[in-house]
GROMACS .gro file of C-alpha atoms in nm:
model
  177
    1MET     CA    1  -6.062   0.986   7.752
    2ALA     CA    2  -6.003   1.022   8.158
    3ASN     CA    3  -5.640   0.993   8.115
    4LEU     CA    4  -5.625   1.226   7.828
    5LYS     CA    5  -5.807   1.508   8.017
    6LYS     CA    6  -5.602   1.408   8.342
    7THR     CA    7  -5.262   1.458   8.137
    8LEU     CA    8  -5.374   1.798   8.000
    9TRP     CA    9  -5.456   1.927   8.325
   10ILE     CA   10  -5.160   1.805   8.478
   11LEU     CA   11  -4.929   1.974   8.150
   12ILE     CA   12  -5.150   2.284   8.190
   13PHE     CA   13  -5.074   2.277   8.586
   14PHE     CA   14  -4.701   2.277   8.513
   15LEU     CA   15  -4.702   2.538   8.220
   16LEU     CA   16  -4.851   2.758   8.456
   17ILE     CA   17  -4.576   2.673   8.750
   18LEU     CA   18  -4.319   2.745   8.515
   19HIS     CA   19  -4.506   3.046   8.371
   20ASP     CA   20  -4.522   3.212   8.698
   21ASN     CA   21  -4.158   3.146   8.784
   22MET     CA   22  -4.028   3.265   8.476
   23LYS     CA   23  -4.199   3.623   8.546
   24ARG     CA   24  -4.121   3.674   8.907
   25PRO     CA   25  -3.817   3.810   9.020
   26PRO     CA   26  -3.655   3.645   9.322
   27PHE     CA   27  -3.838   3.730   9.652
   28LEU     CA   28  -3.547   3.843   9.863
   29ALA     CA   29  -3.437   4.047   9.556
   30ILE     CA   30  -3.760   4.233   9.610
   31ILE     CA   31  -3.714   4.257   9.996
   32PHE     CA   32  -3.390   4.427   9.978
   33GLY     CA   33  -3.431   4.578   9.664
   34THR     CA   34  -3.770   4.777   9.769
   35GLY     CA   35  -3.592   4.897  10.106
   36PHE     CA   36  -3.808   4.647  10.285
   37GLY     CA   37  -4.118   4.752  10.085
   38SER     CA   38  -4.064   5.118  10.102
   39GLY     CA   39  -3.974   5.137   9.725
   40PHE     CA   40  -4.378   5.060   9.683
   41TRP     CA   41  -4.470   5.354   9.828
   42PRO     CA   42  -4.658   5.567   9.524
   43TRP     CA   43  -4.540   5.928   9.592
   44GLY     CA   44  -4.183   5.943   9.614
   45PRO     CA   45  -4.010   5.611   9.676
   46GLY     CA   46  -3.686   5.723   9.674
   47THR     CA   47  -3.792   5.971   9.953
   48ALA     CA   48  -3.955   5.673  10.136
   49GLY     CA   49  -3.642   5.472  10.118
   50THR     CA   50  -3.442   5.794  10.239
   51LEU     CA   51  -3.643   5.833  10.512
   52LEU     CA   52  -3.648   5.470  10.614
   53ALA     CA   53  -3.263   5.491  10.625
   54ILE     CA   54  -3.282   5.748  10.805
   55LEU     CA   55  -3.517   5.586  11.086
   56ILE     CA   56  -3.302   5.282  11.097
   57TRP     CA   57  -3.000   5.499  11.173
   58LEU     CA   58  -3.185   5.692  11.442
   59GLY     CA   59  -3.332   5.348  11.593
   60LEU     CA   60  -2.958   5.216  11.595
   61SER     CA   61  -2.849   5.530  11.748
   62VAL     CA   62  -3.059   5.475  12.027
   63LEU     CA   63  -2.951   5.129  12.114
   64LEU     CA   64  -2.574   5.181  12.046
   65PRO     CA   65  -2.297   5.390  12.155
   66PRO     CA   66  -2.137   5.645  11.924
   67SER     CA   67  -1.853   5.448  11.839
   68ILE     CA   68  -2.019   5.115  11.777
   69LEU     CA   69  -2.298   5.324  11.578
   70LEU     CA   70  -2.022   5.441  11.374
   71VAL     CA   71  -1.887   5.074  11.291
   72ALA     CA   72  -2.254   4.955  11.235
   73LEU     CA   73  -2.328   5.226  11.016
   74LEU     CA   74  -2.006   5.167  10.798
   75LEU     CA   75  -2.091   4.794  10.794
   76LEU     CA   76  -2.434   4.861  10.674
   77ILE     CA   77  -2.316   5.073  10.408
   78VAL     CA   78  -2.076   4.791  10.250
   79ALA     CA   79  -2.310   4.520  10.324
   80PHE     CA   80  -2.611   4.690  10.161
   81THR     CA   81  -2.407   4.819   9.854
   82ALA     CA   82  -2.298   4.449   9.781
   83ILE     CA   83  -2.674   4.336   9.828
   84GLY     CA   84  -2.811   4.629   9.630
   85THR     CA   85  -2.583   4.564   9.347
   86TRP     CA   86  -2.711   4.192   9.347
   87ALA     CA   87  -3.075   4.290   9.408
   88ALA     CA   88  -3.065   4.565   9.110
   89ASN     CA   89  -2.937   4.314   8.877
   90GLN     CA   90  -3.189   4.060   8.982
   91LEU     CA   91  -3.448   4.320   8.938
   92GLU     CA   92  -3.372   4.522   8.629
   93PRO     CA   93  -3.481   4.255   8.388
   94PHE     CA   94  -3.830   4.237   8.548
   95TRP     CA   95  -3.858   4.601   8.612
   96GLY     CA   96  -3.631   4.790   8.363
   97LYS     CA   97  -3.331   5.019   8.399
   98ASP     CA   98  -3.284   5.160   8.753
   99PRO     CA   99  -3.651   5.098   8.871
  100HIS     CA  100  -3.808   5.381   9.081
  101ARG     CA  101  -3.918   5.055   9.334
  102VAL     CA  102  -3.559   4.968   9.392
  103VAL     CA  103  -3.462   5.216   9.700
  104ILE     CA  104  -3.202   5.035   9.853
  105ASP     CA  105  -2.972   5.267   9.675
  106GLU     CA  106  -3.100   5.574   9.853
  107MET     CA  107  -3.085   5.403  10.191
  108VAL     CA  108  -2.732   5.350  10.127
  109GLY     CA  109  -2.673   5.707   9.983
  110ALA     CA  110  -2.853   5.848  10.270
  111TRP     CA  111  -2.640   5.671  10.528
  112ILE     CA  112  -2.316   5.827  10.400
  113PRO     CA  113  -2.365   6.155  10.519
  114LEU     CA  114  -2.469   6.038  10.873
  115VAL     CA  115  -2.122   5.924  10.904
  116VAL     CA  116  -2.030   6.237  11.039
  117VAL     CA  117  -2.364   6.341  11.209
  118SER     CA  118  -2.426   6.294  11.600
  119PRO     CA  119  -2.774   6.162  11.651
  120ASP     CA  120  -2.855   6.469  11.896
  121LYS     CA  121  -2.780   6.716  11.651
  122VAL     CA  122  -3.159   6.709  11.456
  123TRP     CA  123  -3.055   6.980  11.214
  124TYR     CA  124  -2.762   6.780  11.095
  125VAL     CA  125  -2.966   6.500  11.053
  126LEU     CA  126  -3.266   6.680  10.880
  127ALA     CA  127  -2.958   6.847  10.644
  128ALA     CA  128  -2.857   6.546  10.554
  129PHE     CA  129  -3.174   6.421  10.451
  130VAL     CA  130  -3.249   6.712  10.227
  131LEU     CA  131  -2.911   6.761  10.083
  132PHE     CA  132  -2.886   6.382  10.005
  133ARG     CA  133  -3.247   6.425   9.823
  134PHE     CA  134  -3.124   6.758   9.658
  135PHE     CA  135  -2.852   6.569   9.504
  136ASP     CA  136  -3.041   6.255   9.428
  137ILE     CA  137  -3.277   6.424   9.237
  138VAL     CA  138  -3.111   6.714   9.064
  139LYS     CA  139  -2.798   6.489   8.982
  140PRO     CA  140  -2.524   6.732   8.946
  141LEU     CA  141  -2.166   6.717   8.903
  142GLY     CA  142  -2.119   6.363   8.767
  143ILE     CA  143  -2.421   6.213   8.911
  144ARG     CA  144  -2.626   6.212   8.590
  145SER     CA  145  -2.355   6.024   8.423
  146LEU     CA  146  -2.329   5.779   8.647
  147ASP     CA  147  -2.678   5.716   8.638
  148ARG     CA  148  -2.694   5.658   8.278
  149ARG     CA  149  -2.507   5.381   8.289
  150THR     CA  150  -2.683   5.028   8.332
  151GLY     CA  151  -2.635   4.749   8.538
  152GLY     CA  152  -2.634   4.694   8.934
  153PHE     CA  153  -2.335   4.851   9.015
  154TRP     CA  154  -2.450   5.202   8.865
  155VAL     CA  155  -2.780   5.199   9.047
  156MET     CA  156  -2.572   5.234   9.349
  157ALA     CA  157  -2.303   5.432   9.224
  158ASP     CA  158  -2.515   5.723   9.156
  159ASP     CA  159  -2.691   5.739   9.478
  160ILE     CA  160  -2.335   5.665   9.659
  161LEU     CA  161  -2.181   5.965   9.508
  162ALA     CA  162  -2.496   6.175   9.606
  163GLY     CA  163  -2.412   6.084   9.957
  164ILE     CA  164  -2.069   6.144   9.921
  165TYR     CA  165  -2.141   6.503   9.803
  166SER     CA  166  -2.414   6.556  10.096
  167LEU     CA  167  -2.111   6.443  10.345
  168ILE     CA  168  -1.886   6.712  10.214
  169PHE     CA  169  -2.162   6.972  10.219
  170ILE     CA  170  -2.231   6.870  10.619
  171LEU     CA  171  -1.874   6.859  10.697
  172LEU     CA  172  -1.851   7.194  10.551
  173ILE     CA  173  -2.169   7.331  10.754
  174GLN     CA  174  -1.986   7.167  11.056
  175TRP     CA  175  -1.657   7.361  10.987
  176VAL     CA  176  -1.852   7.722  10.941
  177LEU     CA  177  -2.059   7.661  11.227
   0.00000   0.00000   0.00000
């Protein structure tokens, strides 16, 4: 009887481990996909992810000269697009289509207009933030059609397009002023 009891406990233990592993998304996908946890912010996770991206860029702008900052930013955009596509693909089966907690796409989108912004031009940094959030929330000019598609790439694509539109507006503002 003791052996049967012991065998049942071992079986229950392994079933619990299997059950736990089947219900949890990969840890690295959570870390990167949620923008290092900023996606868990309950009041506007997309805004929190965008703010984190701006803060990362500002931190890099203090540490790096402008030419290196530009290269670093372009590398971040490319790398985080690839990582974000992977993370979104990993997290969608657990959290649903384009989950709100996944904000790595907002980070990439927010970095795109910053490619043409100088860190000492605070108003342009603020404009990049506001314009990106506007395009990301309203989703005009084809952004909504990208947002309706499924898969990790499309999670990233709508925010990339919002970032491109923001970049164009920043360039127009710079040209006019």
